[in-house]
Every structure is written in C-alpha cells, then in structure tokens.
Amino acid sequence: LMLQQTQVSRVLEFYARFLERFPTLEVLAAAAPKRVMESWEGLGYYARARNLHALSKQVTGPEGSGTLPAHHEELRKLPGIGAYTAGAVSSFAFERRAALVDTNVARVLARVFAPGLNPKRPRDLTQLWGIAEAVLPRTGRACWTHNQAVMELGALVCTARVKRCEVCPLSAVCATFASEAATIVPTRRRKRKAPTR
C-alpha cells in the first residue's frame, strides 16, 4: 500500500519504522487511528493509511481469517486494494499466478505486443491487463519471477524516455522494435577505388 503512487526510495524511509511500530495485523488493528496516522505522517496519500487500518480490522475481526487471503480476487475485496496491489501481493507474497500492471509494465506490454495502445487510456489499459494475464507463466513461482522481470525491464531498459533495444531480451519479439527497424533506410556503402600504382 505504501508503494501506491510513491517511489520505493521514499517508502524506504517509512517502511521499517511503520513495521516496528505495527509488526502484525493484530497490533495494527488494535491501534488508535491517530497513532496509525502519526506513523504515516510525511508519506502522503493518507487514505492509504486509513485503508490499511480498516483492512487490518477486517482481516483480524470476527468475520476475518486472521491472515491476508492469497488469491487476488479475495484481496480485491479488502479496503484500499486495487487490481495492481492485489496482483502484487498475490504474486510476490504468496507466489500465486496473478497479473499485475503498473506504469512500467503497461509501457513494456504496449511496446512489445500492441504499440497502438495507449496505457493512459482506460480502455487500452483494460486490454493491457488482458495481455498481462495472457502472457503469465503457468506456475505461481514462475509468475513471481516473470512479474518482477517485466517490472524491472520497464524501470531499467524499456523506460519512458529511452528504449535500450540493443540490450532488451524481448527485442526479437517486440512489435515496436520491429516497426522501427523496418523504417530505417540502410545507407549505401561507397565502393572503394582500387589503389593506383
């Protein structure tokens, strides 16, 4: 939840401190809302803190199981858990087969499979989610690796500003790379004259 709309470097300042104060869902659920908000102070997007507090109460309450559900469909029913967070938790925490699409993943999927799609358009983003699900490996453990790899690819190789196609492991199957390569006009080499004697 802390990573929603917030960079990892920013979250690292708060994460360990928050977990030290609230090491379990039970401790978080029992905390006063004011204490939760104090621990979140400076991170911004305070609805995330309220949602996390509500989530902990729901999971540990009389109707809850005491633990987070492993499947993304069940995670989506909890406060503050959207499609991306549900997929990330299901995939990374429980090694379940679950798709996740963040900004980086959406860009990679669009460039590789559907260059005509714009990840910023809701209907196109829905199609990219479909592609993300279609390309998932069969097992949860493989999905964990796959999801991490696509996220890293978008963050480090296929970035918003620079496409490093020469080092990209997907360039051989990338639709954007193929279309850009097709538009490059080869230059003719001049024939060298034979040296005169």
Coordinates of C-alpha atoms in Angstrom, one line a residue, residues 104 107 150-159 162 164 167:
N104 CA 6.3 0.3 -16.3
R107 CA 4.6 0.5 -21.2
V150 CA 8.7 -7.2 -16.5
M151 CA 8.7 -4.5 -13.8
E152 CA 12.5 -4.3 -13.8
L153 CA 12.6 -4.3 -17.6
G154 CA 10.2 -1.2 -17.7
A155 CA 12.2 0.5 -14.9
L156 CA 15.7 -0.1 -16.3
V157 CA 15.7 -1.0 -20.0
C158 CA 12.4 0.0 -21.7
T159 CA 12.0 3.3 -19.9
V162 CA 14.9 5.8 -23.5
R164 CA 17.5 0.4 -24.8
V167 CA 20.2 -4.9 -24.6

